[in-house]
Amino acid sequence: MKTQDKQKRFLLPEDEIPTAWYNIAADMPNKPLPLINPQTKEPLKAEDLYPLFSHAAADQELNQTDRFIPIPEPVRELYKNYRSTPLVRAYGLEKALGTPAHIYFKNESVSPVGSHKLNSALAQAYYCKEEGVTNVTTETGAGQWGAALSYATKAFGLELAVYMVKISYEQKPYRRSIMQTFGAQVIASPSMSTKAGRKILTEHPNYQGSLGTAISEAVELAMQTPNCKYALGSVLNHVSLHQTVIGLEAEKQMAMAGEYPDVIIACFGGGSNFSGISYPFMRHVFSGEKKTRFIAAEPASCPKLTRGVFQYDYGDEAGYTPMMPMFTLGHNFAPANIHAGGLRYHGAGTIISQLLKDGYLKGEDIPQIESFNAGELFAQAEGIIPAPESCHAIAATIREALKAKKEGKEEVILFNLSGHGLIDMTAYDQFHAGNLIDYSLPDEEIKRTTDSLEKII
Amino acid sequence: MKTQDKQKRFLLPEDEIPTAWYNIAADMPNKPLPLINPQTKEPLKAEDLYPLFSHAAADQELNQTDRFIPIPEPVRELYKNYRSTPLVRAYGLEKALGTPAHIYFKNESVSPVGSHKLNSALAQAYYCKEEGVTNVTTETGAGQWGAALSYATKAFGLELAVYMVKISYEQKPYRRSIMQTFGAQVIASPSMSTKAGRKILTEHPNYQGSLGTAISEAVELAMQTPNCKYALGSVLNHVSLHQTVIGLEAEKQMAMAGEYPDVIIACFGGGSNFSGISYPFMRHVFSGEKKTRFIAAEPASCPKLTRGVFQYDYGDEAGYTPMMPMFTLGHNFAPANIHAGGLRYHGAGTIISQLLKDGYLKGEDIPQIESFNAGELFAQAEGIIPAPESCHAIAATIREALKAKKEGKEEVILFNLSGHGLIDMTAYDQFHAGNLIDYSLPDEEIKRTTDSLEKII
């Protein structure tokens, strides 16, 4: 009675889970421009980052030579609790679209905290523990990163304080509660507990918060607390590095499926899940072996990839971070209160920005309502309710699959399902109630926030 | 660089997913007493159930001869979207308890709707579709079953109306929203849309609802709607049958781990997840090959297994269902408003009741606060926040593991993690706030609701 049907889900045995992350910086045709120390205006050295980050993370941040960096055994042990994540052929979605395209997704939503964020959280918490750190601070937008780091710090016996973007704190009380269940302290940002928070609350009493502001607060607290480091969930090179476990697995799993992706799609906030699934495949484009296309699906209301400028900018609102060469809308850009809180960030990381400049990927802007329509279609076709962030990747996938249908092409599409939306149902309620609107962002607004940037490039 | 550590998660290849469910009724030393038609007081025939259930489900309900019943291929195809679910060695929990016991759990929370309920929902929806049914009604307590059936009916192109216990409707708005995202209509129960609902609302205007009442409403709507069937998520034999896919997988996976469970534990509401993991193992106890113990963890506030009577009773509040021989607190028993909504049911199914009578399993009463303490410990040790229902299984597991520690025994414990709690964070908030209380249930209250039962046995 064995079924004759094709396999749907592809999983790796535990000993096939990657033992090293892939460091794309070693292979890039053009290396990213250096980070700049805002005090000295000199290129940043790893030591400049030591006060803020674990030394291991700081070293990884600037490492442009080692192609593979070993995954520490205790981190890999915890990866085994949920990895490999499944690679799934989305037969249901293909059928719903009537497309000849073969759609695959890498299902990071099966992580116990519901998203890919745990891949870097475990690594960063481990390094902190190894280096004798006792306390960690961070920020979180939608709450995915905060939830992941809450569990990761608990797993390694560290204390954690999380600054959670206020709009998410209010829209997503369950995520706050998840962090608290893992033992973390959660503060709505902007808060009165930091200089950066007090300043913005004084100037804009009703400010709903942004990742940029929350980062400022978390950095400030880390700098003022003994034996405390800061951990970031996206944007930085070492975070993208840790996320490459996604793409390294997907590469083996696509081989199990007997196919190779023509196009790879992920949503884009700070870039961590996009980098994670893309970089391991992109190296074969550098080498000329493959012609894979890469699409970063960003919200139309926060379009740094398609409408931002390539310039040095700060990673946070208050200007505490090093200056980074990035596609940015300006660190003072206040994104609209869309439900995909994890995508409300003003800039892209240095590596991804260089790769975009060099034409290796393409940004695609997705309006909010299109993203939820896509998410609901996917939910009904595949049974998984996607996170509002991931809905953007699905919307871009659907665009691509419908193009393939029009052209009659059996294109192979791989997208990253970065997280599930079971904790984001308020957003779906708003969608069902017809309360969502698509914000139109005038050029003048972008000009205002980018014109003020120092012209270093 | 391969790791030398022991394997943590055990997964089956797709062609090892069971092709048939296990029907324990064929092997029971003492068959369950018959269901009784309340009108004729005669033993029920499958035809008596045809107006209410799909014929296939009705036939399965009374089937006491076929040991294995094939899983229809379209159902098995949809199982592949999430099955096999992982069998996981809970090293983190073992360490936190300092126990020599080996603790395994079957992780049904990775189902896309977050619980084991999908295993039966897909089967029941498929049979309805095959038989030309267009509309389905059901009830849901915590919302796990409703969410599962919402997706399953959508997958097979059926319309669904869900009566959701009012206390859950209010405490768990996300679950309502999940059902609506899958396209179902959701009504808080008791409602004014049925006679049964109107009656109870008239007598008790503030009644917070119960599974018994919601079942009455769903049954009434199904009986009055053309081409409409009713589907139940627990209690009945055919539901337990569908859930045996859990135990059949677990049996193979335990063999992969090279161990065999000394004790198997699951939480107990209507019995579906308990039966699912237990029955395939229990057959080897019938045959004398094994001495496995089985523990059903029920809430202390709804103790039908330990303090109920074995008597004929109705499955619902209003008395629409057949009379079933069951351990029951009486169909008028109104369970306290604990957060494990899925365990607030007055009775146990006919097969499980016979097995309990014959000494094959043991009920264990878990106070609410103990259950959440256990759930939080598990969350911090394993990274997965369990559903309030599953917390009861974890609490019983911890009791068992600590007993093994005291006795210095390397006992092998297997429990079923029936679902995750990511949509139940309100309950954890209440727990953190110290707002939970442990209801003490006086004997007189149980006597009141059971004395009124017709004494048929």
Coordinates of N, CA, C and O in Angstrom, one line a residue, chain B residues 154-293:
Chain B
K154 N -11.7 23.3 4.3 CA -11.3 24.1 3.2 C -10.5 23.3 2.2 O -10.7 23.4 1.0
A155 N -9.6 22.4 2.7 CA -8.8 21.6 1.8 C -9.7 20.7 0.9 O -9.3 20.4 -0.2
F156 N -10.9 20.3 1.4 CA -11.7 19.4 0.6 C -13.0 20.2 0.1 O -13.9 19.6 -0.4
G157 N -12.9 21.5 0.2 CA -14.0 22.3 -0.5 C -15.3 22.3 0.2 O -16.4 22.3 -0.5
L158 N -15.4 22.2 1.5 CA -16.7 22.2 2.3 C -16.8 23.4 3.1 O -15.9 24.1 3.5
E159 N -18.1 23.8 3.4 CA -18.4 24.9 4.2 C -18.5 24.4 5.7 O -19.0 23.3 5.9
L160 N -18.0 25.3 6.6 CA -18.0 24.9 8.0 C -18.6 25.9 8.9 O -18.2 27.1 8.8
A161 N -19.4 25.5 9.9 CA -19.9 26.4 11.0 C -19.4 25.8 12.3 O -19.6 24.6 12.6
V162 N -18.7 26.6 13.1 CA -18.1 26.2 14.4 C -18.8 26.9 15.5 O -18.8 28.1 15.6
Y163 N -19.3 26.1 16.5 CA -19.8 26.6 17.8 C -18.6 26.6 18.7 O -18.1 25.5 19.1
M164 N -18.2 27.7 19.2 CA -17.0 27.8 20.0 C -17.4 28.1 21.4 O -18.1 29.1 21.7
V165 N -17.0 27.3 22.4 CA -17.3 27.6 23.8 C -17.1 29.0 24.2 O -15.9 29.5 23.9
K166 N -18.0 29.7 24.7 CA -18.0 31.2 24.9 C -16.7 31.6 25.7 O -16.0 32.6 25.3
I167 N -16.4 30.9 26.7 CA -15.2 31.3 27.5 C -13.9 31.3 26.6 O -13.1 32.2 26.7
S168 N -13.8 30.3 25.7 CA -12.7 30.2 24.9 C -12.8 31.3 23.8 O -11.7 31.9 23.4
Y169 N -14.0 31.5 23.3 CA -14.2 32.6 22.2 C -13.6 33.9 22.7 O -13.0 34.7 22.0
E170 N -13.9 34.2 24.1 CA -13.4 35.4 24.6 C -11.9 35.4 25.0 O -11.2 36.3 24.8
Q171 N -11.5 34.2 25.6 CA -10.1 34.1 26.0 C -9.1 33.9 24.9 O -7.9 34.2 25.0
K172 N -9.6 33.4 23.8 CA -8.7 33.0 22.7 C -9.2 33.6 21.3 O -9.5 32.8 20.4
P173 N -9.2 34.9 21.2 CA -9.6 35.5 20.0 C -8.8 35.1 18.8 O -9.3 35.1 17.6
Y174 N -7.5 34.7 19.0 CA -6.6 34.4 17.9 C -7.1 33.1 17.3 O -7.1 32.9 16.0
R175 N -7.7 32.2 18.1 CA -8.1 30.9 17.5 C -9.4 31.2 16.7 O -9.5 30.6 15.6
R176 N -10.2 32.1 17.1 CA -11.4 32.4 16.3 C -10.9 33.0 14.9 O -11.4 32.6 13.9
S177 N -9.9 33.8 15.0 CA -9.4 34.5 13.8 C -8.7 33.4 12.9 O -8.8 33.5 11.7
I178 N -8.0 32.5 13.5 CA -7.4 31.4 12.7 C -8.5 30.7 11.9 O -8.4 30.4 10.7
M179 N -9.6 30.3 12.6 CA -10.7 29.6 11.9 C -11.2 30.5 10.7 O -11.5 30.0 9.6
Q180 N -11.4 31.8 11.0 CA -11.9 32.6 10.0 C -11.0 32.8 8.8 O -11.4 32.9 7.7
T181 N -9.7 32.8 9.1 CA -8.7 32.9 8.0 C -8.8 31.6 7.1 O -8.6 31.7 5.9
F182 N -9.1 30.5 7.7 CA -9.3 29.3 6.9 C -10.7 29.3 6.2 O -11.0 28.4 5.5
G183 N -11.5 30.3 6.5 CA -12.8 30.4 5.8 C -14.0 29.9 6.5 O -15.1 29.8 6.0
A184 N -13.9 29.6 7.8 CA -15.0 29.0 8.6 C -15.9 30.1 9.2 O -15.4 31.3 9.4
Q185 N -17.1 29.8 9.5 CA -18.0 30.7 10.3 C -17.9 30.3 11.7 O -18.1 29.1 12.1
V186 N -17.7 31.3 12.6 CA -17.5 30.9 14.1 C -18.6 31.6 14.9 O -18.8 32.8 14.8
I187 N -19.3 30.8 15.8 CA -20.4 31.4 16.6 C -20.0 31.0 18.1 O -19.7 29.9 18.4
A188 N -20.1 32.0 19.0 CA -19.9 31.8 20.4 C -21.1 31.0 20.9 O -22.2 31.3 20.6
S189 N -20.8 29.9 21.7 CA -21.8 29.1 22.3 C -21.8 29.2 23.8 O -20.7 29.1 24.4
P190 N -23.0 29.3 24.5 CA -24.3 29.2 23.9 C -24.7 30.4 23.1 O -24.3 31.5 23.4
S191 N -25.4 30.1 22.0 CA -25.9 31.2 21.1 C -27.4 31.2 21.0 O -28.1 30.2 21.5
M192 N -28.0 32.2 20.4 CA -29.4 32.2 20.2 C -29.8 31.6 18.9 O -31.0 31.6 18.5
S193 N -28.9 31.0 18.2 CA -29.2 30.4 16.9 C -29.7 29.0 17.0 O -30.1 28.4 15.9
T194 N -29.8 28.4 18.2 CA -30.4 27.0 18.3 C -31.3 27.0 19.5 O -31.2 27.8 20.4
K195 N -32.2 26.0 19.5 CA -33.1 25.8 20.6 C -32.3 25.5 21.9 O -32.5 26.0 22.9
A196 N -31.3 24.6 21.7 CA -30.4 24.2 22.9 C -29.7 25.4 23.5 O -29.7 25.6 24.7
G197 N -29.2 26.3 22.6 CA -28.5 27.5 23.1 C -29.5 28.5 23.8 O -29.2 29.0 24.8
R198 N -30.6 28.7 23.1 CA -31.6 29.6 23.7 C -32.1 29.2 25.1 O -32.2 30.0 26.0
K199 N -32.3 27.8 25.2 CA -32.8 27.3 26.5 C -31.8 27.6 27.6 O -32.1 28.1 28.7
I200 N -30.5 27.3 27.3 CA -29.5 27.5 28.4 C -29.3 29.0 28.7 O -29.1 29.4 29.9
L201 N -29.3 29.8 27.7 CA -29.2 31.2 27.9 C -30.3 31.8 28.7 O -30.1 32.8 29.4
T202 N -31.5 31.3 28.5 CA -32.7 31.8 29.2 C -32.5 31.4 30.7 O -32.8 32.2 31.6
E203 N -32.1 30.1 30.9 CA -32.0 29.7 32.3 C -30.8 30.2 33.0 O -30.8 30.5 34.2
H204 N -29.6 30.4 32.3 CA -28.4 30.9 32.9 C -27.8 32.0 32.0 O -26.9 31.7 31.2
P205 N -28.3 33.2 32.1 CA -27.8 34.2 31.1 C -26.3 34.4 31.0 O -25.8 34.8 30.0
N206 N -25.6 34.1 32.1 CA -24.2 34.4 32.1 C -23.3 33.1 31.9 O -22.1 33.1 32.1
Y207 N -24.0 32.1 31.5 CA -23.3 30.8 31.3 C -22.1 31.0 30.3 O -22.3 31.5 29.2
Q208 N -21.0 30.5 30.7 CA -19.8 30.7 29.9 C -19.5 29.6 28.8 O -18.6 29.6 28.1
G209 N -20.5 28.7 28.8 CA -20.4 27.6 27.8 C -19.6 26.4 28.2 O -18.9 26.5 29.2
S210 N -19.8 25.3 27.5 CA -19.1 24.1 27.8 C -19.1 23.3 26.5 O -19.9 23.6 25.6
L211 N -18.2 22.3 26.4 CA -18.2 21.5 25.2 C -19.6 20.8 25.0 O -20.1 20.7 23.9
G212 N -20.2 20.4 26.1 CA -21.5 19.7 26.1 C -22.5 20.5 25.4 O -23.3 20.1 24.5
T213 N -22.6 21.8 25.8 CA -23.6 22.7 25.2 C -23.3 23.0 23.7 O -24.1 23.0 22.8
A214 N -22.0 23.2 23.4 CA -21.6 23.5 22.0 C -21.9 22.3 21.1 O -22.3 22.5 20.0
I215 N -21.7 21.1 21.6 CA -22.0 19.9 20.8 C -23.5 19.9 20.5 O -24.0 19.7 19.4
S216 N -24.4 20.2 21.5 CA -25.8 20.2 21.3 C -26.2 21.2 20.2 O -27.0 20.9 19.3
E217 N -25.6 22.4 20.2 CA -25.9 23.4 19.2 C -25.4 22.9 17.8 O -26.2 23.0 16.8
A218 N -24.2 22.4 17.7 CA -23.7 21.9 16.4 C -24.5 20.8 15.9 O -24.9 20.7 14.7
V219 N -24.9 19.8 16.7 CA -25.7 18.7 16.3 C -27.1 19.2 15.8 O -27.6 18.8 14.8
E220 N -27.7 20.1 16.6 CA -29.0 20.6 16.2 C -29.0 21.3 14.8 O -29.8 21.1 14.0
L221 N -27.9 22.1 14.6 CA -27.8 22.8 13.3 C -27.6 21.8 12.2 O -28.2 21.9 11.1
A222 N -26.8 20.8 12.4 CA -26.6 19.8 11.4 C -27.8 19.0 11.0 O -28.1 18.8 9.8
M223 N -28.7 18.7 12.0 CA -29.9 17.9 11.8 C -30.9 18.8 11.0 O -31.8 18.2 10.3
Q224 N -30.8 20.1 11.1 CA -31.8 20.9 10.5 C -31.3 21.6 9.2 O -32.0 22.4 8.6
T225 N -30.1 21.2 8.7 CA -29.5 21.8 7.5 C -29.4 20.7 6.4 O -28.9 19.6 6.7
P226 N -29.9 21.0 5.2 CA -29.8 20.0 4.2 C -28.4 19.7 3.8 O -27.6 20.6 3.8
N227 N -28.1 18.4 3.5 CA -26.8 18.0 3.0 C -25.6 18.4 4.0 O -24.6 18.8 3.6
C228 N -26.0 18.3 5.3 CA -25.0 18.8 6.3 C -24.7 17.7 7.3 O -25.7 16.9 7.7
K229 N -23.5 17.5 7.6 CA -23.1 16.5 8.7 C -22.4 17.2 9.8 O -21.9 18.3 9.7
Y230 N -22.3 16.5 10.9 CA -21.7 17.0 12.1 C -20.3 16.2 12.2 O -20.2 15.1 11.9
A231 N -19.3 16.9 12.8 CA -18.0 16.2 13.0 C -17.6 16.6 14.4 O -17.7 17.7 14.9
L232 N -17.1 15.6 15.1 CA -16.7 15.7 16.5 C -15.2 15.5 16.6 O -14.6 14.7 15.9
G233 N -14.6 16.2 17.5 CA -13.1 16.2 17.6 C -12.5 15.3 18.6 O -11.3 15.1 18.6
S234 N -13.4 14.6 19.4 CA -12.8 13.7 20.4 C -13.9 12.7 20.8 O -14.9 12.6 20.1
V235 N -13.7 12.1 21.9 CA -14.7 11.2 22.6 C -15.0 9.9 21.8 O -14.9 8.8 22.3
L236 N -15.4 10.1 20.5 CA -15.9 9.0 19.8 C -14.8 8.0 19.3 O -13.7 8.4 19.1
N237 N -15.2 6.8 19.0 CA -14.3 5.8 18.6 C -13.6 6.1 17.3 O -12.4 5.8 17.1
H238 N -14.3 6.6 16.3 CA -13.7 6.8 15.0 C -12.7 8.0 15.1 O -11.7 8.0 14.4
V239 N -12.9 8.9 16.0 CA -11.9 10.0 16.2 C -10.6 9.4 16.8 O -9.5 9.6 16.3
S240 N -10.7 8.6 17.9 CA -9.6 7.9 18.4 C -8.9 7.0 17.4 O -7.6 7.0 17.3
L241 N -9.7 6.4 16.6 CA -9.1 5.6 15.5 C -8.1 6.4 14.6 O -7.0 6.0 14.4
H242 N -8.6 7.5 14.2 CA -7.8 8.4 13.3 C -6.5 8.9 14.0 O -5.5 9.1 13.4
Q243 N -6.6 9.1 15.3 CA -5.5 9.6 16.1 C -4.4 8.5 16.3 O -3.3 8.8 16.7
T244 N -4.7 7.2 16.0 CA -3.7 6.2 16.3 C -2.5 6.3 15.4 O -1.5 5.7 15.6
V245 N -2.6 7.2 14.3 CA -1.5 7.4 13.5 C -0.3 8.0 14.4 O 0.9 7.7 14.1
I246 N -0.6 8.6 15.5 CA 0.4 9.1 16.4 C 1.2 8.0 17.0 O 2.4 7.9 17.0
G247 N 0.4 7.0 17.6 CA 1.1 5.9 18.3 C 1.8 5.0 17.4 O 2.9 4.4 17.7
L248 N 1.2 4.8 16.2 CA 1.8 3.9 15.2 C 3.2 4.4 14.7 O 4.2 3.7 14.6
E249 N 3.2 5.8 14.5 CA 4.5 6.4 14.2 C 5.5 6.3 15.4 O 6.6 6.0 15.2
A250 N 4.9 6.6 16.6 CA 5.8 6.6 17.8 C 6.4 5.2 18.0 O 7.6 5.2 18.4
E251 N 5.7 4.2 17.7 CA 6.2 2.8 17.9 C 7.4 2.6 17.0 O 8.5 2.2 17.5
K252 N 7.4 3.0 15.8 CA 8.5 2.9 14.9 C 9.7 3.8 15.3 O 10.8 3.5 15.2
Q253 N 9.3 5.0 15.8 CA 10.3 6.0 16.2 C 11.0 5.6 17.5 O 12.2 5.8 17.6
M254 N 10.3 5.0 18.4 CA 10.9 4.5 19.6 C 11.9 3.4 19.3 O 13.0 3.3 19.8
A255 N 11.6 2.6 18.3 CA 12.5 1.5 17.8 C 13.7 2.1 17.2 O 14.9 1.6 17.4
M256 N 13.6 3.3 16.5 CA 14.8 4.0 15.9 C 15.7 4.4 17.1 O 16.9 4.4 17.0
A257 N 15.0 4.8 18.2 CA 15.8 5.3 19.3 C 16.3 4.2 20.2 O 17.1 4.4 21.1
G258 N 15.9 3.0 19.8 CA 16.4 1.8 20.5 C 15.9 1.6 21.9 O 16.5 1.0 22.8
E259 N 14.7 2.1 22.2 CA 14.1 2.0 23.5 C 12.6 1.6 23.4 O 12.0 1.7 22.3
Y260 N 12.0 1.3 24.5 CA 10.6 1.0 24.5 C 10.0 1.6 25.8 O 10.6 1.5 26.9
P261 N 8.9 2.3 25.7 CA 8.4 3.1 26.8 C 7.9 2.1 28.0 O 7.2 1.2 27.7
D262 N 8.3 2.5 29.2 CA 7.7 1.8 30.4 C 6.4 2.4 30.7 O 5.5 1.7 31.3
V263 N 6.2 3.7 30.4 CA 5.0 4.4 30.7 C 4.7 5.4 29.6 O 5.6 6.0 29.1
I264 N 3.4 5.5 29.3 CA 3.0 6.4 28.3 C 1.9 7.4 28.9 O 1.0 6.9 29.6
I265 N 2.1 8.7 28.6 CA 1.3 9.7 29.3 C 0.7 10.7 28.3 O 1.4 11.1 27.3
A266 N -0.5 11.0 28.5 CA -1.1 12.1 27.6 C -2.2 12.8 28.5 O -2.7 12.2 29.4
C267 N -2.5 14.0 28.1 CA -3.6 14.7 28.8 C -4.9 14.1 28.3 O -5.0 13.5 27.2
F268 N -5.9 14.4 29.1 CA -7.2 13.7 28.8 C -8.4 14.7 28.9 O -8.7 15.3 29.9
G269 N -9.0 14.9 27.7 CA -10.2 15.8 27.7 C -11.4 14.9 27.3 O -12.1 14.3 28.1
G270 N -11.5 14.6 26.0 CA -12.4 13.6 25.5 C -11.7 12.3 25.2 O -12.3 11.3 24.9
G271 N -10.3 12.4 25.2 CA -9.6 11.2 25.0 C -8.8 11.0 23.7 O -8.1 10.0 23.5
S272 N -9.0 11.9 22.8 CA -8.5 11.6 21.4 C -6.9 11.6 21.4 O -6.4 10.7 20.7
N273 N -6.2 12.5 22.1 CA -4.8 12.4 21.9 C -4.2 11.3 22.8 O -3.2 10.6 22.5
F274 N -4.9 11.0 23.9 CA -4.5 9.9 24.8 C -4.6 8.6 24.0 O -3.7 7.8 24.0
S275 N -5.8 8.4 23.4 CA -6.0 7.2 22.7 C -5.0 7.0 21.5 O -4.5 6.0 21.3
G276 N -4.8 8.2 20.9 CA -4.0 8.1 19.7 C -2.6 7.6 20.0 O -2.0 6.8 19.2
I277 N -2.0 8.1 21.1 CA -0.6 7.6 21.3 C -0.6 6.3 22.1 O 0.3 5.5 21.9
S278 N -1.7 6.0 22.8 CA -1.7 4.8 23.6 C -2.1 3.5 22.9 O -1.4 2.4 23.1
Y279 N -3.1 3.5 22.1 CA -3.7 2.3 21.7 C -2.7 1.4 20.9 O -2.7 0.1 21.2
P280 N -1.9 1.9 20.0 CA -1.0 1.0 19.3 C 0.0 0.3 20.3 O 0.4 -0.8 20.0
F281 N 0.3 0.9 21.4 CA 1.2 0.3 22.4 C 0.4 -0.7 23.2 O 0.9 -1.7 23.7
M282 N -0.9 -0.3 23.5 CA -1.7 -1.1 24.5 C -1.9 -2.5 23.9 O -2.1 -3.5 24.7
R283 N -2.0 -2.7 22.6 CA -2.3 -4.0 22.1 C -1.2 -5.0 22.5 O -1.5 -6.2 22.7
H284 N 0.0 -4.6 22.8 CA 1.1 -5.5 23.2 C 0.9 -5.8 24.7 O 1.5 -6.8 25.1
V285 N 0.2 -5.0 25.4 CA -0.2 -5.3 26.8 C -1.3 -6.4 26.8 O -1.2 -7.4 27.5
F286 N -2.3 -6.2 25.9 CA -3.3 -7.2 25.8 C -2.7 -8.6 25.5 O -3.1 -9.6 26.0
S287 N -1.7 -8.6 24.6 CA -1.1 -9.9 24.2 C -0.1 -10.5 25.2 O 0.4 -11.6 25.0
G288 N 0.1 -9.7 26.2 CA 1.0 -10.1 27.3 C 2.5 -9.9 27.0 O 3.4 -10.2 27.8
E289 N 2.8 -9.4 25.8 CA 4.2 -9.1 25.4 C 4.9 -8.0 26.3 O 6.1 -8.1 26.5
K290 N 4.1 -7.0 26.6 CA 4.6 -5.8 27.3 C 3.8 -5.5 28.5 O 2.7 -5.9 28.7
K291 N 4.5 -4.7 29.4 CA 3.8 -4.3 30.7 C 3.7 -2.8 30.8 O 3.6 -2.3 31.9
T292 N 3.6 -2.2 29.7 CA 3.6 -0.7 29.6 C 2.4 -0.2 30.5 O 1.3 -0.7 30.5
R293 N 2.7 0.9 31.3 CA 1.6 1.5 32.0 C 1.2 2.8 31.2 O 1.9 3.4 30.5

